[in-house]
Amino acid sequence: MPTRTHDIVVYGATGFTGRLVAEYLYATYGAGNDLKWAMAGRSASKLAAVREEMGISTDVPLVIADAGQPDTLKAMAESAKVVITTVGPYQLYGEPLLAACAEAGTDYVDLCGEPAWMAQMIVKHQEKAEASGARLVFSCGFDSVPFDLGVWFLQREAKERFGHTLPRVKGRVRKMKGTFSGGTAASLTATLEAASKDKSLIKLLTNPFSLVPGFKGPKQPHSDAAEYDESAKSWTAPFIMAPINTKNVHRTNALSGHAYGEDFLYDERMMTGDGPKGEKRAKAAARQDKIQNILLAIAPTRWLIKTFALPKPGQGPDKEARETGFYDVLFLGEDAEGHTLRASAKGDKDPGYGSTSKMISECAAALVMNVDRQTTGGGVWTPGAALGDVLIDRLQDRAGLTFTIED
């Protein structure tokens, strides 16, 4: 890679999540030190105002870039080693920047949870990224870092203990306190609108291997009903983020040479507790999930907005809510020989904002500081396959995540 002015550029730094990313980078890495980073957006005056409001040093440069002006995206990509983008929905605004990074050989990280768009981008930009050396890493926030790395962490331990990985893993959300992100809401709405207009997208959304072009794996566990999970000792209900997380886990497996096996089975569900109360909560959640799916198929955008009054992009919870949020995800692995293993991934902040801003920042920092191009070359990656153990260490050291084997 030729000499670049910036190690990291935060594109969308005036938005709610972009501001949190800038705040984290400044608090953790300062300005103009070992990690040189910049704030980017459409308006110089807004960027300067946000920088001043947040108490960030003027030593942090400002970069002007606009999705509607491709030349500015090209210049930004060519100035950076890594671009962090928090500007979504990515299916509406993401491809020009992704293409600019693929062309310039610039690494790219985002918060995308839009699997149909991701599947399309893999097909369109994989070869270009391989040729230029650009490492394009999707889903570097709550979807899907804790889940992708949680499975990676469990499988690493399984290989050490048993000499092989485990062909069946369950992801079970034990506890979670957080707020639905405005960006996530906008992405969900855009995805549903696109699918209502183009029925071919439904296959991408429902195929667990849609992010692994050309691979047809085994039928995956799936249920939209309340179920008792004996291994978790809890009733469970569908988990809203499973459709994106599971696809990323399967792509990590494929990019790692099917390290978990070509017959690997994985699903995610929400734990609701043991006993009659847990069963009641699970059945209520499953019933609500079915009703939502029916209504979303009929009138997705109108119903979402009317029913939930969803936050808009750029909106989010106050600092207290972000600081008091958390999540705890359990991973249960097993094989045909009777080997079992439990692991957990926990975060100490609101998953959609406080923790996500740290995770994407550390994904970018890891690409700059830890992962050379001989280890991870150009292409479209997942956090687990691209960064693996390096990212786990960085998140535990700096970002308030913990990964634990639970014997």
C-alpha positions in Angstrom: 0.0 0.0 0.0 1.4 3.5 -0.9 1.9 6.0 1.9 -1.5 7.2 3.2 -2.2 10.4 5.1 -4.5 8.8 7.6 -4.5 5.4 9.3 -8.3 5.6 9.8 -11.0 7.9 8.5 -14.4 7.9 10.2 -17.0 8.6 7.5 -20.3 9.8 9.0 -18.6 11.4 12.0 -21.5 13.9 12.5 -24.1 11.2 12.9 -25.1 9.6 16.2 -23.0 6.5 15.9 -20.2 8.2 14.0 -19.8 10.7 16.9 -19.5 7.8 19.4 -16.8 6.2 17.2 -14.9 9.5 17.1 -15.3 9.9 20.9 -13.9 6.4 21.5 -11.0 6.8 19.1 -10.0 10.1 20.7 -10.3 8.7 24.3 -8.4 5.6 23.4 -5.8 6.7 20.9 -5.6 10.5 21.2 -4.8 12.7 18.2 -1.8 12.3 15.9 -0.1 9.6 18.0 0.6 6.0 16.9 -2.9 5.8 15.3 -3.6 8.8 13.0 -7.2 9.2 12.3 -9.6 11.8 10.8 -13.3 12.7 10.9 -15.2 12.8 7.5 -18.5 13.9 6.3 -20.3 16.2 3.8 -20.0 19.5 5.7 -16.8 21.1 6.9 -18.7 23.4 9.3 -20.7 20.5 10.8 -17.6 18.4 11.3 -15.8 21.3 12.9 -18.7 22.0 15.2 -19.0 18.3 16.3 -15.2 18.2 16.9 -15.4 21.3 19.1 -18.6 20.2 20.9 -17.0 16.8 21.8 -13.7 18.4 23.0 -11.7 16.7 20.3 -8.3 18.3 19.5 -8.0 20.3 16.3 -5.0 18.0 15.6 -7.7 15.5 14.3 -8.1 16.4 10.7 -11.4 16.9 8.8 -12.1 15.2 5.5 -14.9 16.3 3.2 -16.6 13.5 1.4 -20.1 13.1 0.0 -21.8 9.9 -1.3 -23.3 12.0 -4.1 -19.9 13.1 -5.3 -17.8 10.1 -6.3 -14.6 12.1 -6.7 -14.6 13.0 -3.0 -15.1 9.4 -2.0 -12.2 8.4 -4.2 -10.0 11.0 -2.7 -11.0 9.9 0.8 -10.3 6.3 0.1 -6.9 7.1 -1.4 -6.0 9.1 1.7 -6.7 6.3 4.2 -5.5 2.9 5.2 -8.9 2.1 6.6 -12.3 3.8 6.2 -14.9 3.3 8.9 -18.4 4.0 7.6 -21.5 4.4 9.8 -23.6 5.8 6.9 -26.5 3.5 6.2 -28.7 2.0 5.1 -25.8 0.5 3.1 -28.1 -0.8 0.3 -29.1 2.9 -0.3 -25.8 4.7 0.3 -23.0 2.1 0.7 -21.8 0.9 -2.7 -20.1 4.0 -4.0 -17.7 4.0 -1.0 -17.3 0.3 -1.0 -16.4 0.4 -4.7 -13.9 3.3 -4.1 -12.2 1.4 -1.4 -12.0 -1.8 -3.5 -10.5 0.2 -6.3 -8.0 2.1 -4.1 -6.8 -1.0 -2.2 -8.2 0.6 1.0 -9.5 -1.4 3.9 -13.2 -0.9 4.8 -15.3 -1.7 7.8 -19.0 -1.1 8.3 -22.0 -1.9 10.6 -24.0 -3.6 7.9 -26.8 -6.0 8.8 -28.3 -6.2 5.4 -27.6 -9.7 4.1 -29.1 -9.4 0.6 -27.0 -6.3 -0.1 -23.9 -8.0 1.3 -24.5 -11.1 -0.9 -24.7 -8.8 -3.9 -21.5 -6.9 -3.0 -19.5 -10.1 -2.5 -20.3 -11.1 -6.0 -19.6 -7.7 -7.5 -16.5 -6.6 -5.6 -14.6 -9.8 -4.4 -12.3 -10.0 -7.4 -11.5 -6.3 -7.5 -10.7 -6.3 -3.8 -8.5 -9.4 -4.2 -6.6 -7.6 -7.0 -6.1 -4.3 -5.2 -5.5 -5.8 -1.7 -8.5 -4.0 -0.1 -9.9 -5.9 2.9 -13.6 -5.2 3.0 -15.1 -6.3 6.3 -18.9 -6.2 6.9 -20.9 -6.4 10.1 -18.4 -5.0 12.6 -20.9 -4.0 15.3 -23.2 -6.0 17.6 -24.3 -7.7 14.4 -22.2 -9.7 14.2 -19.0 -9.4 16.2 -20.0 -11.1 19.5 -21.7 -14.0 17.7 -19.1 -14.5 15.0 -16.2 -14.3 17.5 -18.1 -16.3 20.2 -18.3 -19.3 17.9 -14.7 -18.7 16.8 -13.6 -18.7 20.5 -15.5 -21.8 21.4 -14.2 -23.7 18.3 -10.6 -22.6 19.1 -11.0 -24.2 22.6 -12.7 -27.3 21.2 -9.8 -27.9 18.9 -7.3 -27.6 21.8 -9.3 -29.9 24.1 -10.7 -32.5 21.7 -8.4 -32.2 18.6 -11.3 -31.1 16.4 -14.0 -28.5 16.1 -17.6 -29.2 17.0 -20.2 -29.7 14.2 -23.1 -28.3 16.2 -23.2 -25.0 18.0 -26.1 -23.1 19.5 -26.0 -19.3 20.2 -28.3 -18.4 23.0 -28.9 -14.8 24.2 -29.1 -15.1 27.9 -29.6 -11.4 28.8 -29.6 -8.2 26.9 -30.4 -4.6 27.7 -30.2 -2.1 24.9 -32.0 0.1 22.4 -33.0 -0.6 18.9 -30.6 1.5 16.7 -32.0 4.1 14.3 -29.6 2.9 11.7 -30.7 -0.7 12.3 -34.3 0.3 12.0 -33.6 2.1 8.7 -31.7 -0.9 7.4 -34.5 -3.2 8.3 -37.1 -1.0 6.6 -35.0 -0.6 3.5 -34.5 -4.4 3.3 -38.2 -5.1 3.6 -39.1 -2.5 1.0 -36.5 -3.9 -1.4 -37.8 -7.5 -0.9 -41.4 -6.4 -1.5 -40.3 -5.0 -4.9 -37.8 -7.7 -5.9 -38.9 -11.2 -4.8 -35.6 -12.7 -5.8 -34.1 -11.0 -2.7 -36.3 -13.3 -0.5 -34.1 -16.3 -1.4 -31.0 -14.3 -0.3 -32.6 -13.4 2.9 -33.8 -16.9 3.8 -30.8 -18.9 2.6 -28.4 -19.4 5.6 -25.5 -19.7 3.1 -26.3 -16.7 0.9 -23.0 -15.1 1.9 -21.1 -18.2 0.7 -21.6 -18.1 -3.1 -21.6 -21.5 -4.7 -21.9 -23.5 -1.4 -24.9 -25.5 -0.4 -24.6 -26.7 3.2 -26.9 -28.9 5.3 -30.4 -27.9 6.4 -30.0 -25.6 9.4 -32.0 -25.8 12.6 -34.9 -23.3 12.5 -38.1 -22.8 14.5 -40.4 -19.8 14.9 -42.1 -21.5 17.9 -41.3 -21.5 21.6 -38.9 -24.4 22.5 -37.3 -25.8 25.6 -33.6 -26.2 25.2 -32.4 -28.9 27.4 -28.7 -28.0 27.0 -29.4 -24.4 28.0 -31.9 -25.4 30.7 -34.2 -22.6 29.4 -37.2 -22.0 27.3 -36.3 -20.1 24.1 -37.9 -17.9 21.5 -36.8 -16.6 18.0 -34.0 -14.0 18.1 -34.5 -11.0 15.7 -30.8 -10.8 14.7 -30.3 -14.5 13.9 -30.9 -14.1 10.2 -27.8 -11.9 9.8 -25.6 -13.4 12.5 -26.0 -17.0 11.3 -25.1 -16.0 7.7 -21.9 -14.3 8.9 -20.9 -17.3 11.1 -21.3 -19.6 8.0 -19.2 -17.2 5.9 -16.5 -17.2 8.5 -16.5 -21.0 8.4 -16.2 -21.0 4.6 -13.4 -18.4 4.5 -11.5 -20.4 7.1 -11.5 -23.5 4.9 -14.6 -24.8 6.6 -12.7 -25.1 9.8 -16.0 -26.0 11.6 -16.8 -28.6 8.9 -18.9 -28.6 5.8 -21.7 -30.2 7.8 -21.7 -27.4 10.5 -25.0 -26.6 12.1 -25.7 -23.3 13.9 -28.7 -21.4 15.1 -29.5 -18.5 17.5 -32.4 -18.0 19.9 -33.3 -15.9 22.9 -33.5 -17.5 26.3 -36.6 -16.7 28.4 -36.0 -18.7 31.5 -36.8 -22.0 33.0 -40.2 -23.2 34.4 -43.8 -22.0 33.7 -42.8 -18.3 33.6 -40.1 -19.0 31.1 -42.5 -21.0 29.0 -45.0 -18.2 29.1 -42.5 -15.6 28.0 -41.2 -17.8 25.2 -44.7 -18.5 23.8 -45.6 -14.8 24.0 -42.4 -13.8 22.2 -42.9 -16.5 19.5 -46.5 -15.5 19.0 -45.5 -11.8 18.6 -42.7 -12.8 16.2 -45.2 -14.7 14.0 -47.7 -11.7 14.0 -44.9 -9.3 13.1 -43.7 -11.5 10.2 -47.2 -11.5 8.8 -47.8 -7.8 9.1 -44.3 -7.0 7.8 -45.0 -9.0 4.7 -48.2 -7.0 4.1 -47.1 -3.5 4.8 -43.6 -3.4 6.2 -42.7 0.3 6.2 -46.0 1.7 7.2 -46.5 -0.9 9.9 -43.1 -0.6 11.4 -43.3 3.1 11.8 -46.8 3.1 13.1 -46.3 0.3 15.6 -42.9 0.9 17.0 -42.3 4.7 16.3 -38.8 3.6 15.4 -35.8 6.0 15.9 -34.5 7.6 12.8 -30.9 7.4 11.7 -28.9 9.9 13.8 -31.0 9.3 16.9 -30.1 7.2 19.9 -30.2 6.8 23.6 -28.6 9.2 26.1 -25.3 8.4 27.8 -26.9 6.8 30.9 -28.8 4.4 28.8 -25.7 3.5 26.8 -23.6 3.1 29.9 -26.1 0.8 31.7 -26.8 -1.5 28.7 -25.2 -4.9 28.4 -25.5 -8.3 26.8 -24.6 -11.9 27.6 -24.6 -14.6 24.9 -24.1 -18.3 25.6 -22.6 -20.7 23.1 -23.2 -24.4 23.4 -21.1 -26.9 21.3 -21.4 -30.6 20.9 -20.4 -33.6 18.7 -21.5 -37.1 18.1 -18.9 -38.5 20.5 -20.5 -36.8 23.5 -18.0 -33.9 23.7 -19.7 -30.7 24.9 -18.4 -27.2 25.5 -19.8 -23.9 26.8 -18.5 -20.4 26.1 -19.9 -16.9 26.5 -19.4 -13.5 25.0 -20.4 -10.5 27.1 -20.4 -6.7 26.6 -20.6 -4.0 29.3 -22.4 -1.3 27.3 -25.6 -0.9 25.3 -25.2 -3.3 22.3 -26.5 -1.1 19.5 -24.5 2.0 20.4 -22.0 2.0 23.3 -20.5 -1.4 22.5 -20.9 -1.2 18.7 -18.9 2.0 18.5 -16.0 0.3 20.3 -16.2 -2.9 18.2 -16.0 -1.2 14.8 -13.2 1.1 16.0 -11.1 -1.9 17.1 -11.8 -3.8 13.9 -10.3 -0.8 12.0 -7.4 -0.5 14.4 -6.6 -4.2 14.2 -6.4 -4.0 10.4 -4.0 -1.1 10.7 -1.8 -2.3 13.6 -2.0 -6.1 13.8 -3.0 -8.0 10.6 -0.6 -8.0 7.7 -1.7 -8.6 4.1 0.1 -11.9 3.8 -2.1 -13.2 6.7 -5.3 -11.6 5.5 -5.2 -10.5 1.9 -7.7 -8.6 -0.2 -11.3 -9.6 -0.5 -14.7 -9.4 1.3 -14.3 -10.7 4.9 -16.1 -11.3 8.1 -14.6 -10.0 11.4 -14.0 -13.6 12.6 -12.2 -14.8 9.5 -10.2 -11.6 8.9 -9.2 -10.8 12.5 -10.1 -13.8 14.8 -7.8 -14.1 17.8 -6.3 -10.6 17.3 -9.7 -8.9 17.5 -10.7 -11.0 20.6 -7.6 -9.8 22.4 -8.2 -6.1 21.4 -11.8 -6.2 22.4 -11.0 -7.7 25.8 -8.1 -5.3 26.4 -9.9 -2.1 25.4 -13.6 -2.4 24.5 -15.3 -4.0 27.5 -16.0 -7.4 26.0 -15.2 -10.7 27.7 -14.9 -14.2 26.1 -15.0 -17.0 28.6 -15.0 -20.8 28.6 -17.7 -22.0 31.1 -16.9 -25.4 32.4 
